[in-house]
PDB file of C-alpha atoms in Angstrom:
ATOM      1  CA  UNK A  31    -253.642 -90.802 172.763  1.00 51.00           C
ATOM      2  CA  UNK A  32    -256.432 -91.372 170.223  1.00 55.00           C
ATOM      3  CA  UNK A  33    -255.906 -89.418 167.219  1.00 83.00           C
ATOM      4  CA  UNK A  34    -258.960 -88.084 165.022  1.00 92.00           C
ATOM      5  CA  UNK A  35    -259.633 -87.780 161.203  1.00 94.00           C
ATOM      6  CA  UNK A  36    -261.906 -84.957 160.542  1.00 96.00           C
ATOM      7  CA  UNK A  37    -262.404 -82.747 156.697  1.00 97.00           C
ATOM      8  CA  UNK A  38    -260.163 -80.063 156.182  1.00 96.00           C
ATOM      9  CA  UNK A  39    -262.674 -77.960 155.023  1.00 97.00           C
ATOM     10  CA  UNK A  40    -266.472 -77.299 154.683  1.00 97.00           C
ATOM     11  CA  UNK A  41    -268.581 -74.798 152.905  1.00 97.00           C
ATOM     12  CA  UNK A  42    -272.217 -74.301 153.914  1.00 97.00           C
ATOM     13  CA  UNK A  43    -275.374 -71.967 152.973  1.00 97.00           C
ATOM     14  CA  UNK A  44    -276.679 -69.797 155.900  1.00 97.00           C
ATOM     15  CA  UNK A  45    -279.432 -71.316 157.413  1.00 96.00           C
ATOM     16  CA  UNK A  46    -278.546 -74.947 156.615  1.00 97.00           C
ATOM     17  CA  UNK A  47    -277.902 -77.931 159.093  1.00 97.00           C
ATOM     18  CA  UNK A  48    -274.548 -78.693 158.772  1.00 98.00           C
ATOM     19  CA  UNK A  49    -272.779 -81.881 159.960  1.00 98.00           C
ATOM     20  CA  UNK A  50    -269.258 -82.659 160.799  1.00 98.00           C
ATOM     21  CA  UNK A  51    -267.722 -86.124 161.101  1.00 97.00           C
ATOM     22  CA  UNK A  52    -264.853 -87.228 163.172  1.00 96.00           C
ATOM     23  CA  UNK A  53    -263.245 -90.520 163.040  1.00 96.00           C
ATOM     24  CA  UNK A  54    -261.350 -91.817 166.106  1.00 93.00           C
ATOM     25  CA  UNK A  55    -260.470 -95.492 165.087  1.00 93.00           C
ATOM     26  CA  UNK A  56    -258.488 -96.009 168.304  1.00 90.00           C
ATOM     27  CA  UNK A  57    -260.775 -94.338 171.122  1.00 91.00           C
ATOM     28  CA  UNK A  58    -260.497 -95.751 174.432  1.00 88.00           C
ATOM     29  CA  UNK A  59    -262.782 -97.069 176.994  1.00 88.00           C
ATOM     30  CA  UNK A  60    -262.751 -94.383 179.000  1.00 84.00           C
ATOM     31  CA  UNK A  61    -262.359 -91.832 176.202  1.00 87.00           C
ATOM     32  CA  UNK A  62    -265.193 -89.015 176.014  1.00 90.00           C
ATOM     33  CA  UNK A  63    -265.399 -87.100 172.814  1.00 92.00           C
ATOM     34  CA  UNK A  64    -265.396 -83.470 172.735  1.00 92.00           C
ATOM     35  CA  UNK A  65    -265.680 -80.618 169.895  1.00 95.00           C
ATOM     36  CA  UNK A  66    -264.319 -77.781 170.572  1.00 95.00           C
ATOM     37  CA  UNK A  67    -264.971 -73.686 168.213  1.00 97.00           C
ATOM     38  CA  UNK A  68    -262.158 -71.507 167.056  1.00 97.00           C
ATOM     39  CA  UNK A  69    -263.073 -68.086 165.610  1.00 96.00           C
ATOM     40  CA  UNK A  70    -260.456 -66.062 164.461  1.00 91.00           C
ATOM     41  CA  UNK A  71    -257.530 -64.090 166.998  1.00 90.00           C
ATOM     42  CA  UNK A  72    -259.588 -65.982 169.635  1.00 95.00           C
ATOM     43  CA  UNK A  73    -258.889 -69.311 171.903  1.00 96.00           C
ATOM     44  CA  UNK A  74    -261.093 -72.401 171.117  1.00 96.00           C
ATOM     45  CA  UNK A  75    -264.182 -72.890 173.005  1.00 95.00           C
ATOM     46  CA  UNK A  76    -265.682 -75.747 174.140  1.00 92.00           C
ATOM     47  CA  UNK A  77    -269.079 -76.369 172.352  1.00 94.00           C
ATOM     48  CA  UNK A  78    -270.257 -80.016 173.459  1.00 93.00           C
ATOM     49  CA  UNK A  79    -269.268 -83.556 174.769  1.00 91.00           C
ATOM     50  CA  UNK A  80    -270.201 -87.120 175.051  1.00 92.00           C
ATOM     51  CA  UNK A  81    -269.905 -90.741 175.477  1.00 92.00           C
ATOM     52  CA  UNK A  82    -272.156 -92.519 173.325  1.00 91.00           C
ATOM     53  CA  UNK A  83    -275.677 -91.661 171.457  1.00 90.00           C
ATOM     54  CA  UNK A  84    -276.768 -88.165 171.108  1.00 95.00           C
ATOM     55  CA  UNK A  85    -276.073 -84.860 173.396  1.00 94.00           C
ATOM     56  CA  UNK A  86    -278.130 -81.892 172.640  1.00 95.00           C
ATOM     57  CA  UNK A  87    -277.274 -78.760 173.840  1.00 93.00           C
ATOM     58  CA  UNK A  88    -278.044 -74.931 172.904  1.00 92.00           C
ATOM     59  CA  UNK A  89    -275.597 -75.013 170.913  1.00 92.00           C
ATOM     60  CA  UNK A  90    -275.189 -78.034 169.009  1.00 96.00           C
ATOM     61  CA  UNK A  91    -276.076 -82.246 169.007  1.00 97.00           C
ATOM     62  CA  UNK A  92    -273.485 -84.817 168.787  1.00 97.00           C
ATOM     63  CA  UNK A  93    -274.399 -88.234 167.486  1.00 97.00           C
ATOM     64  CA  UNK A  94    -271.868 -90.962 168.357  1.00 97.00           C
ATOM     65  CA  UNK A  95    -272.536 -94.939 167.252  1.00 96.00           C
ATOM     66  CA  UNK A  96    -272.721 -97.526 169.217  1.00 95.00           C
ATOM     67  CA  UNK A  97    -268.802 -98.184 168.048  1.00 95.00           C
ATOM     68  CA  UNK A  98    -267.696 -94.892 168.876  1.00 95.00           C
ATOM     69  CA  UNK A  99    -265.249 -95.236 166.258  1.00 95.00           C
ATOM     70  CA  UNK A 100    -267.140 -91.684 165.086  1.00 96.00           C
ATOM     71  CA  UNK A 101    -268.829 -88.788 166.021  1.00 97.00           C
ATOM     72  CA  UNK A 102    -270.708 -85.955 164.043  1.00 98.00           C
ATOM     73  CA  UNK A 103    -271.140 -82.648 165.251  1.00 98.00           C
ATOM     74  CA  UNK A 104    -274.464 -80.764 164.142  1.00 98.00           C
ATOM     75  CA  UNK A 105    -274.925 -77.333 164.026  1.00 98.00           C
ATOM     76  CA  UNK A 106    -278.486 -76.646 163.210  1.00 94.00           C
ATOM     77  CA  UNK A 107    -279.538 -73.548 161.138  1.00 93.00           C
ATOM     78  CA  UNK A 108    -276.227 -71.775 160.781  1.00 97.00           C
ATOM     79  CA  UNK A 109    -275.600 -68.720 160.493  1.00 96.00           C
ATOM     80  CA  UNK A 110    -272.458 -66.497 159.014  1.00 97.00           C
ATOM     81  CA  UNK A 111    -271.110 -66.244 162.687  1.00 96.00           C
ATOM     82  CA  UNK A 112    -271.165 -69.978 162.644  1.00 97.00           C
ATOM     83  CA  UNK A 113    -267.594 -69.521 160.313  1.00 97.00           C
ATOM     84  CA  UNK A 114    -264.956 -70.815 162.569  1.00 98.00           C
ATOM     85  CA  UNK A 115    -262.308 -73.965 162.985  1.00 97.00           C
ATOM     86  CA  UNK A 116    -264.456 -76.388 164.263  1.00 98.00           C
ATOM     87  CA  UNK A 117    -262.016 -79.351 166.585  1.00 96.00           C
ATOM     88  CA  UNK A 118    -262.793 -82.919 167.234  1.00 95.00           C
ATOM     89  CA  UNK A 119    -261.133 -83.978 170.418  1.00 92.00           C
ATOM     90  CA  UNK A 120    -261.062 -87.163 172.416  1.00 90.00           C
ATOM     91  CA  UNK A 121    -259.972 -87.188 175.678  1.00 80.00           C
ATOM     92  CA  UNK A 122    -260.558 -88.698 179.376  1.00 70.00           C
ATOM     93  CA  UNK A 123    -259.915 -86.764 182.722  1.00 64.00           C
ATOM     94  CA  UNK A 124    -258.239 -83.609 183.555  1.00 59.00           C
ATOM     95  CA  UNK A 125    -255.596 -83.533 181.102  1.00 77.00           C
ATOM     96  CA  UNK A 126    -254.153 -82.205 178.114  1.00 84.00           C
ATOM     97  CA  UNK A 127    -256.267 -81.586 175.187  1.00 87.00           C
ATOM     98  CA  UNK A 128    -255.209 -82.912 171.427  1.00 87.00           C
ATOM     99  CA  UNK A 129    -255.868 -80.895 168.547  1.00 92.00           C
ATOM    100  CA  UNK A 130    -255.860 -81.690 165.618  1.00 89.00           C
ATOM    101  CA  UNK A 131    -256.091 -79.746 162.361  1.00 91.00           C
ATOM    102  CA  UNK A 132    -260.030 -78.880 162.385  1.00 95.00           C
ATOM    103  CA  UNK A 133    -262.325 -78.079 159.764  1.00 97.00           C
ATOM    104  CA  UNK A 134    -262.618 -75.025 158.672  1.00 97.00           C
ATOM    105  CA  UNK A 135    -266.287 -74.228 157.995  1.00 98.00           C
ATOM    106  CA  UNK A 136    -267.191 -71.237 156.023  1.00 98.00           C
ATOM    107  CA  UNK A 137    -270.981 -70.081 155.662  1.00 97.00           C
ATOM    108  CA  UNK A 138    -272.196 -68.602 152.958  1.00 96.00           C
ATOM    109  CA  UNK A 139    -274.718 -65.936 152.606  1.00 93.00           C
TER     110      UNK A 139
ATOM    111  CA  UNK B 950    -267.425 -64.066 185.855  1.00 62.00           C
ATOM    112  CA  UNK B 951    -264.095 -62.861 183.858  1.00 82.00           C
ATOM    113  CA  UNK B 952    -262.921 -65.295 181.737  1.00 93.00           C
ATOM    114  CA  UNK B 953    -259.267 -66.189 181.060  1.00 96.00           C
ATOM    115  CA  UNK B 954    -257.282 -63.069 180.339  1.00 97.00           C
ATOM    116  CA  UNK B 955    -253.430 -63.310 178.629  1.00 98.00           C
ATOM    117  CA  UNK B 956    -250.705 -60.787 178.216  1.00 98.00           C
ATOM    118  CA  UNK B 957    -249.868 -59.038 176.282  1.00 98.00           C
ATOM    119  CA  UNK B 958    -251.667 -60.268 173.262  1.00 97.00           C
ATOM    120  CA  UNK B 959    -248.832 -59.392 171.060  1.00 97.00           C
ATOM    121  CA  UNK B 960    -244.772 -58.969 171.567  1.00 98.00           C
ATOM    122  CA  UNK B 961    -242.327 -58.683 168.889  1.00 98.00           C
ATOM    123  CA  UNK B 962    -238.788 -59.497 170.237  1.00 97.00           C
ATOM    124  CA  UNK B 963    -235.768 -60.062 168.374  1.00 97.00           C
ATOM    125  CA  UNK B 964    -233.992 -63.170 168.484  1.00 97.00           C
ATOM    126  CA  UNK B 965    -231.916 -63.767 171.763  1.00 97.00           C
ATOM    127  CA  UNK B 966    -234.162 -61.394 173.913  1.00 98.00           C
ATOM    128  CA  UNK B 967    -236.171 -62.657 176.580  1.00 98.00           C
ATOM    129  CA  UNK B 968    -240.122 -63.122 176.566  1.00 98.00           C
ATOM    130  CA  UNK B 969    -242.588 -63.510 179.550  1.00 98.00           C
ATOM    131  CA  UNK B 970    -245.969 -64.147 178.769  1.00 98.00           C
ATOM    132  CA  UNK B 971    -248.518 -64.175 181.641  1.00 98.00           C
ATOM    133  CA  UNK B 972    -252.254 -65.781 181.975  1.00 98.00           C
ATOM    134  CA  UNK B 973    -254.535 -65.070 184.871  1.00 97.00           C
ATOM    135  CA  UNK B 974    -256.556 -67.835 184.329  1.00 96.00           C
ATOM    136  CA  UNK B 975    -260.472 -67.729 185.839  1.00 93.00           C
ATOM    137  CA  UNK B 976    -260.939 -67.620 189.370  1.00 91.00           C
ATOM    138  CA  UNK B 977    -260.503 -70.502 191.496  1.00 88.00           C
ATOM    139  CA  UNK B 978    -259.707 -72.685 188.800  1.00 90.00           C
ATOM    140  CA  UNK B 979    -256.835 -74.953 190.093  1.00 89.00           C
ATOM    141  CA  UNK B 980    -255.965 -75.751 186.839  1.00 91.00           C
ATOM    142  CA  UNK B 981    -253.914 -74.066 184.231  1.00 94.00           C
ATOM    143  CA  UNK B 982    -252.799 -74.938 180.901  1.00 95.00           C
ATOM    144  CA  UNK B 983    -250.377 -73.586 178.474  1.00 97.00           C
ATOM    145  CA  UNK B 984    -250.747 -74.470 174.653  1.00 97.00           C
ATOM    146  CA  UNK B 985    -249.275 -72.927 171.662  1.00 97.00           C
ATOM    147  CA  UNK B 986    -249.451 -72.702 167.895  1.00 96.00           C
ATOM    148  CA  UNK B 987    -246.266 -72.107 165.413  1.00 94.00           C
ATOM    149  CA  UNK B 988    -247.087 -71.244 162.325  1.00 85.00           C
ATOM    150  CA  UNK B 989    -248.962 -73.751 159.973  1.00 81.00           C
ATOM    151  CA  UNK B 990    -249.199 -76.327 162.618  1.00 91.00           C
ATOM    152  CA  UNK B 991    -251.791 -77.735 165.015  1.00 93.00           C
ATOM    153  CA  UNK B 992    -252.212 -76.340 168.436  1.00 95.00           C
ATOM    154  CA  UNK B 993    -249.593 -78.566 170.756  1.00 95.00           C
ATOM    155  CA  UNK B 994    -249.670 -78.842 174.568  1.00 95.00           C
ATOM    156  CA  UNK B 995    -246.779 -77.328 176.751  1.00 97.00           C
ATOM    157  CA  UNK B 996    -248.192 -77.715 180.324  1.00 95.00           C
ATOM    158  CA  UNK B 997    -250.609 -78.236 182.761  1.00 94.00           C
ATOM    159  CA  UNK B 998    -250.794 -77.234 186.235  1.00 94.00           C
ATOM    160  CA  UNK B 999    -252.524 -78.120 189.460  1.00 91.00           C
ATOM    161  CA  UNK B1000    -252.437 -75.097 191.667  1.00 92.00           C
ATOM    162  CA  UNK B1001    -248.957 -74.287 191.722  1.00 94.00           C
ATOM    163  CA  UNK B1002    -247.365 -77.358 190.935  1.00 94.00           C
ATOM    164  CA  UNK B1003    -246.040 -79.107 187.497  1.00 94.00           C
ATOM    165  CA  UNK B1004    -248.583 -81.710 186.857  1.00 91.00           C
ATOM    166  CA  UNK B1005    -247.578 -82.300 183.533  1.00 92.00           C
ATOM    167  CA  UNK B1006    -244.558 -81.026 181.616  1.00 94.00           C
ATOM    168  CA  UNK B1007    -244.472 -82.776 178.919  1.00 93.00           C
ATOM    169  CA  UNK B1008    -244.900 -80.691 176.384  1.00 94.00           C
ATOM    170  CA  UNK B1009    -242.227 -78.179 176.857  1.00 96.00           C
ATOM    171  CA  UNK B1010    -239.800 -77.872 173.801  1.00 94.00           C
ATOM    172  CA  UNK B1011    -236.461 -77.442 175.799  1.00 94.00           C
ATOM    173  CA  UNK B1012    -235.373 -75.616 178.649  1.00 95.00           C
ATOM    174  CA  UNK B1013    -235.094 -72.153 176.969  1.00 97.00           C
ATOM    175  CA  UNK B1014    -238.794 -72.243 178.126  1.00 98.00           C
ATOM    176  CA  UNK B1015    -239.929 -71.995 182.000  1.00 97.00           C
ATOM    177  CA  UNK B1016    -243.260 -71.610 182.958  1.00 98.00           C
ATOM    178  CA  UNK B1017    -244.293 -70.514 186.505  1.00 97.00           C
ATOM    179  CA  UNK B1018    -247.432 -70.538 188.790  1.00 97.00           C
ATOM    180  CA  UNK B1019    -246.861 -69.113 192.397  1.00 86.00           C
ATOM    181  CA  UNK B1020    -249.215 -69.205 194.591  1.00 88.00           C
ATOM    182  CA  UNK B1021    -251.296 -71.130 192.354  1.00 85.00           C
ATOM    183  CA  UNK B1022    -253.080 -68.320 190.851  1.00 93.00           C
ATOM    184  CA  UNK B1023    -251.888 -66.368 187.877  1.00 97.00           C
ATOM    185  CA  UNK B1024    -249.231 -68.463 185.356  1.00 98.00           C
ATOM    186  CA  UNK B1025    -246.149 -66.698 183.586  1.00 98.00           C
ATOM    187  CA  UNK B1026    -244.497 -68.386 180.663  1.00 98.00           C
ATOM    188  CA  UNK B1027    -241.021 -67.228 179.665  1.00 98.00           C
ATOM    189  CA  UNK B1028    -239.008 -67.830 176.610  1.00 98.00           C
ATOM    190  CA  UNK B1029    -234.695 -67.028 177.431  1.00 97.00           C
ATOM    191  CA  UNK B1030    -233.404 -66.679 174.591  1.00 97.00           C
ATOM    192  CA  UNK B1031    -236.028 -66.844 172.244  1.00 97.00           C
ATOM    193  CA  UNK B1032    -235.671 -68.295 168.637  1.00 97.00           C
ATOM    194  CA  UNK B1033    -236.991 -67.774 165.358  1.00 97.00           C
ATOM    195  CA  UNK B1034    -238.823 -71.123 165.562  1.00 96.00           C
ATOM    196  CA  UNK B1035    -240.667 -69.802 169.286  1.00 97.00           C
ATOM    197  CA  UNK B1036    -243.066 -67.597 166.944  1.00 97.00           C
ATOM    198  CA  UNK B1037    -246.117 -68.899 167.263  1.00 97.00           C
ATOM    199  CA  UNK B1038    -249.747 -67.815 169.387  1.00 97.00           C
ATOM    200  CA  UNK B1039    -249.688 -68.939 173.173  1.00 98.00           C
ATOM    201  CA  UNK B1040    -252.842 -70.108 174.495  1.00 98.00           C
ATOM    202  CA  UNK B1041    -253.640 -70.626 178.081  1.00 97.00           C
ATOM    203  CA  UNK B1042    -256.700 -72.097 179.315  1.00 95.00           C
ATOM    204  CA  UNK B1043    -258.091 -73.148 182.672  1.00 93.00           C
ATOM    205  CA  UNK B1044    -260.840 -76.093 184.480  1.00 89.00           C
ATOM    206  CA  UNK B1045    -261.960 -76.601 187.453  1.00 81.00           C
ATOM    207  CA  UNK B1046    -262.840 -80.251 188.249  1.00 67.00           C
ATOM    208  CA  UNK B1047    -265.499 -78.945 190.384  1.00 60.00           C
ATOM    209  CA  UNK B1048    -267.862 -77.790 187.267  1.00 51.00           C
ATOM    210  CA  UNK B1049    -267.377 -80.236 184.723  1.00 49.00           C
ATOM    211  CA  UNK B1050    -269.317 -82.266 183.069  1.00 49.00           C
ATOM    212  CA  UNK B1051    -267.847 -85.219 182.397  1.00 52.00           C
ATOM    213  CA  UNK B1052    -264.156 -86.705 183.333  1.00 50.00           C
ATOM    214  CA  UNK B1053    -263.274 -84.469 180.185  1.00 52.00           C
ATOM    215  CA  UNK B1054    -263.089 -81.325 181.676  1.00 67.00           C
ATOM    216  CA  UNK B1055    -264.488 -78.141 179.517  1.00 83.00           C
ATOM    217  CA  UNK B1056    -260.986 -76.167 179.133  1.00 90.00           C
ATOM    218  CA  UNK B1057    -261.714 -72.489 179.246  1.00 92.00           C
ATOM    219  CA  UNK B1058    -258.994 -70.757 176.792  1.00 95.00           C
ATOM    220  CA  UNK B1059    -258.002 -67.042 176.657  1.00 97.00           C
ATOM    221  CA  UNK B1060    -257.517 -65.140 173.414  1.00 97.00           C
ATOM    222  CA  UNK B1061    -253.522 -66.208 172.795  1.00 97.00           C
ATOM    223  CA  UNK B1062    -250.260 -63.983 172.879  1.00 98.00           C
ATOM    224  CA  UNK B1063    -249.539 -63.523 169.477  1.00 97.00           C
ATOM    225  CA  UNK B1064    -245.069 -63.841 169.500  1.00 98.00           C
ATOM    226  CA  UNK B1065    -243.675 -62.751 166.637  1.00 97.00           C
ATOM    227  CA  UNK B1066    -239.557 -63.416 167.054  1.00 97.00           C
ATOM    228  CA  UNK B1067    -237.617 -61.592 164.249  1.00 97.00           C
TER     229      UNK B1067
END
């Protein structure tokens, strides 16, 4: 399985774009990329996923190179409920997912 | 549409008893997972099943752990004897190859059991 490199740890202002890279050196052909959002006492939660280029979603855009050997996460305009672990995954059909550590984003007010 | 419900979401046992955790994952999803988290690691795969069979044990630590889906609906996960090293939060999550988006299918996870062996 592909293993990912993300930061530890990120500190942001409220109301800031923030952006989160991944790197996933080995990724597959058939490998999709896929963050998931951990708050606190709660299970993660799927936020967005793609193959290559961008995905936009209500939520958040994902920019992935034409090497897919990385991905960044943006979260437009956060906000202090934004604070959560925030997962890189990559992964390809119905199977197990592979967590890494995260980054742990905090917003500040 | 009720999402994926776990219980309880805490047990303290003592070390030796016997622990069964249960998920009722979201309706008419034939698949279930089981992850879990001891303390100051990453979350780690246990299980996956289709329905109600074993598509993927791999993850299982040993065979103090047995995990159970009859009928293919609702999932119990039990620890005999449990250890010190068992403490840890249990996630389950279920998908439903039906909805997803892409061949990664979004994993919908409930809020953990929370085991705290002493």
């Amino acid at each position: 399985l592909a293993k990912t490199t993300q930061p530890i740890s990120m500190d942001s202002y409220e109301g800031q774009e923030v952006n989160i890279t991944c790197s996933h050196n080995n990724i597959a052909t058939n490998d999709y990329i896929t963050w998931y959002q951990q708050f606190p006492s709660q299970g993660p939660r799927f936020i967005i996923q793609g193959y290559k280029t961008k995905v936009t979603n209500e939520v958040a855009s994902l920019f992935i190179p034409a090497d897919r050997k990385s991905s960044t996460l943006s979260l437009p305009r956060v906000s202090l409920s934004d604070t959560a672990v925030y997962y890189c995954l990559v992964d390809f059909g119905n199977e197990k997912l592979t967590f890494g550590t995260g980054t742990r984003l905090t917003i500040i007010p | 549409e009720a999402g994926v419900t776990q219980f309880p979401s805490h047990s303290v046992i003592e070390k030796g008893q016997t622990v069964t955790l249960r998920c009722d994952p979201i309706s008419g999803h034939d698949n279930l997972y089981w992850y879990r988290r001891v303390m100051g690691k990453e979350i780690k795969f246990l299980l996956h099943f289709v329905k109600e069979s074993k598509q993927d044990e791999s993850g299982m630590p040993n065979n103090r752990f047995l995990a159970e889906r009859t009928g293919g609906t609702y999932s119990t996960l039990k620890v005999q004897p449990a250890e010190l090293e068992d403490s840890g939060v249990y996630f389950c999550a279920s998908s439903d190859p039906g909805t997803g988006k892409g061949p990664a299918y979004e994993q919908y996870f409930g809020p953990g059991t929370r085991l705290t062996v002493t």
